């Protein structure tokens, strides 16, 4: 098992923020053999932390030191996706933690300039993924922000024409909002 640690800094004063001394360290039991160099903290809700590597998403409870590797989502994206974004939140009304993965890839063979975003939602309760309706557009931020039971991502999309070449249609900057309870989104 690969061992990682989370380092804490004492940020009580400007002096400690400017120096790089480590004030505390907590080992993280990591459930995968990772040859990755980077682990990012996606978000946290109610003490549960969502971590991501290039290959894996992990839910970690630092209080109990337990962790769960989220199963891979099976998505068919050809050609290979440009990138994926992850969000994490808790639906209070449904009592479930959700991981949302947005995979941005090119459109179909008839118009490869169109960007489409495949939206998949993981439920901790059911330990399964569900792919919901695709979105056409481009994401502008690497992580969704969780507020009041919904995840938000800024995005760019066109109205009218469906080509991205030089943004030839009317360009709209907006926000996509995904309700984690209903697993539906709106622009």
Tab-separated table of C-alpha atoms in Angstrom:
chain	number	residue	atom	x	y	z
A	1	UNK	CA	0.000	0.000	0.000
A	2	UNK	CA	1.373	3.385	-0.984
A	3	UNK	CA	1.662	5.881	1.849
A	4	UNK	CA	0.904	9.546	1.507
A	5	UNK	CA	0.691	12.240	4.130
A	6	UNK	CA	-1.235	15.443	4.457
A	7	UNK	CA	0.862	18.285	5.799
A	8	UNK	CA	-0.556	21.119	7.853
A	9	UNK	CA	0.864	24.624	8.234
A	10	UNK	CA	0.344	26.937	11.158
A	11	UNK	CA	-1.189	29.990	9.523
A	12	UNK	CA	-1.874	31.982	12.687
A	13	UNK	CA	0.510	34.720	11.719
A	14	UNK	CA	2.184	36.112	8.633
A	15	UNK	CA	5.555	34.730	9.687
A	16	UNK	CA	4.329	31.127	9.659
A	17	UNK	CA	2.553	31.633	6.339
A	18	UNK	CA	5.784	32.857	4.740
A	19	UNK	CA	7.974	30.045	5.999
A	20	UNK	CA	7.645	26.481	4.818
A	21	UNK	CA	7.962	24.644	8.098
A	22	UNK	CA	5.553	21.799	8.635
A	23	UNK	CA	3.607	21.942	11.869
A	24	UNK	CA	1.843	18.623	11.679
A	25	UNK	CA	1.563	15.595	9.497
A	26	UNK	CA	-1.169	12.989	9.222
A	27	UNK	CA	-0.619	9.714	7.344
A	28	UNK	CA	-3.282	8.970	4.751
A	29	UNK	CA	-4.123	5.304	4.226
A	30	UNK	CA	-4.389	5.179	0.453
A	31	UNK	CA	-6.324	2.238	-1.040
A	32	UNK	CA	-4.451	2.058	-4.359
A	33	UNK	CA	-0.924	1.520	-5.499
A	34	UNK	CA	-0.312	4.947	-6.935
A	35	UNK	CA	2.508	5.899	-9.204
A	36	UNK	CA	1.070	9.374	-9.478
A	37	UNK	CA	2.873	12.500	-8.427
A	38	UNK	CA	-0.212	14.548	-7.665
A	39	UNK	CA	-3.232	14.109	-5.457
A	40	UNK	CA	-5.747	16.922	-5.385
A	41	UNK	CA	-8.457	17.670	-2.867
A	42	UNK	CA	-11.675	18.018	-4.857
A	43	UNK	CA	-13.872	19.153	-1.963
A	44	UNK	CA	-15.176	18.101	1.438
A	45	UNK	CA	-18.645	17.773	2.932
A	46	UNK	CA	-19.493	16.961	6.543
A	47	UNK	CA	-15.920	15.855	7.208
A	48	UNK	CA	-15.755	13.478	4.228
A	49	UNK	CA	-12.973	14.467	1.818
A	50	UNK	CA	-12.969	13.708	-1.904
A	51	UNK	CA	-9.454	13.184	-3.311
A	52	UNK	CA	-8.487	12.666	-6.952
A	53	UNK	CA	-5.439	11.424	-8.812
A	54	UNK	CA	-5.087	11.129	-12.569
A	55	UNK	CA	-6.607	7.650	-12.387
A	56	UNK	CA	-8.697	7.417	-9.213
A	57	UNK	CA	-11.270	9.171	-7.043
A	58	UNK	CA	-11.096	8.402	-3.317
A	59	UNK	CA	-13.505	9.300	-0.517
A	60	UNK	CA	-11.627	9.682	2.761
A	61	UNK	CA	-12.775	10.224	6.332
A	62	UNK	CA	-9.785	11.695	8.213
A	63	UNK	CA	-11.507	11.197	11.594
A	64	UNK	CA	-11.809	7.424	11.163
A	65	UNK	CA	-8.897	7.155	8.703
A	66	UNK	CA	-11.093	5.048	6.440
A	67	UNK	CA	-11.094	5.497	2.695
A	68	UNK	CA	-13.031	4.146	-0.254
A	69	UNK	CA	-11.907	4.091	-3.844
A	70	UNK	CA	-14.777	5.082	-6.127
A	71	UNK	CA	-15.210	2.560	-8.974
A	72	UNK	CA	-14.232	3.740	-12.450
A	73	UNK	CA	-17.026	5.166	-14.575
A	74	UNK	CA	-17.553	3.343	-17.860
A	75	UNK	CA	-17.826	5.997	-20.544
A	76	UNK	CA	-17.427	5.612	-24.264
A	77	UNK	CA	-15.718	8.750	-25.525
A	78	UNK	CA	-14.081	8.709	-28.944
A	79	UNK	CA	-11.766	10.245	-29.754
A	80	UNK	CA	-10.062	10.300	-26.388
A	81	UNK	CA	-11.524	12.997	-24.075
A	82	UNK	CA	-9.665	16.240	-23.673
A	83	UNK	CA	-10.050	16.246	-19.923
A	84	UNK	CA	-12.413	15.502	-17.077
A	85	UNK	CA	-13.583	17.539	-14.124
A	86	UNK	CA	-14.821	16.299	-10.768
A	87	UNK	CA	-17.255	17.709	-8.240
A	88	UNK	CA	-18.336	16.395	-4.857
A	89	UNK	CA	-21.335	17.155	-2.692
A	90	UNK	CA	-23.943	15.914	-0.251
A	91	UNK	CA	-27.655	15.907	-0.992
A	92	UNK	CA	-29.198	16.621	2.387
A	93	UNK	CA	-32.724	15.762	1.267
A	94	UNK	CA	-31.624	12.382	-0.152
A	95	UNK	CA	-28.938	11.721	2.489
A	96	UNK	CA	-26.361	10.681	-0.097
A	97	UNK	CA	-22.862	11.760	-1.065
A	98	UNK	CA	-22.370	12.233	-4.808
A	99	UNK	CA	-19.297	12.467	-7.009
A	100	UNK	CA	-19.927	14.134	-10.356
A	101	UNK	CA	-17.583	13.587	-13.270
A	102	UNK	CA	-17.789	15.779	-16.354
A	103	UNK	CA	-15.843	14.385	-19.303
A	104	UNK	CA	-15.315	16.841	-22.131
A	105	UNK	CA	-14.782	15.335	-25.579
A	106	UNK	CA	-15.400	16.138	-29.217
A	107	UNK	CA	-18.814	15.790	-30.789
A	108	UNK	CA	-19.954	13.132	-33.215
A	109	UNK	CA	-18.311	12.262	-36.528
A	110	UNK	CA	-20.458	14.763	-38.464
A	111	UNK	CA	-19.184	17.759	-36.498
A	112	UNK	CA	-15.980	17.217	-34.546
A	113	UNK	CA	-15.706	20.887	-33.611
A	114	UNK	CA	-18.663	20.657	-31.264
A	115	UNK	CA	-17.613	19.934	-27.693
A	116	UNK	CA	-19.839	17.722	-25.640
A	117	UNK	CA	-19.685	17.053	-21.959
A	118	UNK	CA	-20.704	13.652	-20.650
A	119	UNK	CA	-22.134	13.962	-17.135
A	120	UNK	CA	-21.845	10.941	-14.822
A	121	UNK	CA	-22.985	10.860	-11.195
A	122	UNK	CA	-21.702	8.417	-8.571
A	123	UNK	CA	-23.884	7.633	-5.541
A	124	UNK	CA	-22.147	6.453	-2.370
A	125	UNK	CA	-25.425	4.832	-1.212
A	126	UNK	CA	-25.746	2.618	-4.275
A	127	UNK	CA	-21.995	2.437	-5.027
A	128	UNK	CA	-22.772	2.961	-8.708
A	129	UNK	CA	-22.497	5.475	-11.551
A	130	UNK	CA	-25.319	6.859	-13.651
A	131	UNK	CA	-24.718	8.791	-16.872
A	132	UNK	CA	-27.207	11.574	-17.468
A	133	UNK	CA	-27.933	13.781	-20.478
A	134	UNK	CA	-24.907	15.188	-22.315
A	135	UNK	CA	-24.241	18.922	-22.503
A	136	UNK	CA	-22.755	20.822	-25.427
A	137	UNK	CA	-20.171	23.367	-24.383
A	138	UNK	CA	-16.758	23.878	-22.831
A	139	UNK	CA	-15.945	23.927	-19.145
A	140	UNK	CA	-14.070	26.913	-17.763
A	141	UNK	CA	-13.121	25.640	-14.299
A	142	UNK	CA	-11.453	22.455	-13.088
A	143	UNK	CA	-13.720	21.822	-10.093
A	144	UNK	CA	-17.382	22.279	-9.393
A	145	UNK	CA	-18.448	24.356	-6.408
A	146	UNK	CA	-21.019	22.822	-4.075
A	147	UNK	CA	-23.690	25.163	-2.652
A	148	UNK	CA	-27.104	24.247	-1.175
A	149	UNK	CA	-27.330	20.751	-2.642
A	150	UNK	CA	-26.139	21.765	-6.111
A	151	UNK	CA	-22.822	21.701	-7.964
A	152	UNK	CA	-21.945	24.663	-10.184
A	153	UNK	CA	-19.425	24.930	-13.057
A	154	UNK	CA	-18.808	27.965	-15.280
A	155	UNK	CA	-18.935	27.084	-18.979
A	156	UNK	CA	-19.008	28.507	-22.492
A	157	UNK	CA	-21.484	27.365	-25.114
A	158	UNK	CA	-22.791	28.622	-28.451
A	159	UNK	CA	-26.345	29.394	-29.443
A	160	UNK	CA	-27.618	28.956	-32.956
A	161	UNK	CA	-24.672	27.583	-34.890
A	162	UNK	CA	-22.986	24.518	-33.522
A	163	UNK	CA	-19.425	25.223	-34.621
A	164	UNK	CA	-16.612	26.130	-32.295
A	165	UNK	CA	-14.236	27.252	-35.019
A	166	UNK	CA	-13.450	30.824	-34.034
A	167	UNK	CA	-16.660	30.794	-31.957
A	168	UNK	CA	-18.657	31.514	-35.102
A	169	UNK	CA	-22.026	31.293	-33.360
A	170	UNK	CA	-23.246	33.518	-30.542
A	171	UNK	CA	-21.008	32.779	-27.566
A	172	UNK	CA	-22.644	32.560	-24.168
A	173	UNK	CA	-20.800	32.353	-20.874
A	174	UNK	CA	-22.949	30.726	-18.256
A	175	UNK	CA	-23.089	28.372	-15.331
A	176	UNK	CA	-24.230	24.785	-15.371
A	177	UNK	CA	-25.987	23.732	-12.190
A	178	UNK	CA	-26.422	20.081	-11.227
A	179	UNK	CA	-28.892	19.163	-8.483
A	180	UNK	CA	-27.302	16.205	-6.651
A	181	UNK	CA	-30.671	14.901	-5.402
A	182	UNK	CA	-32.545	14.813	-8.707
A	183	UNK	CA	-29.409	14.324	-10.850
A	184	UNK	CA	-30.683	16.906	-13.303
A	185	UNK	CA	-28.989	20.043	-14.514
A	186	UNK	CA	-29.864	23.448	-15.843
A	187	UNK	CA	-27.915	26.194	-17.573
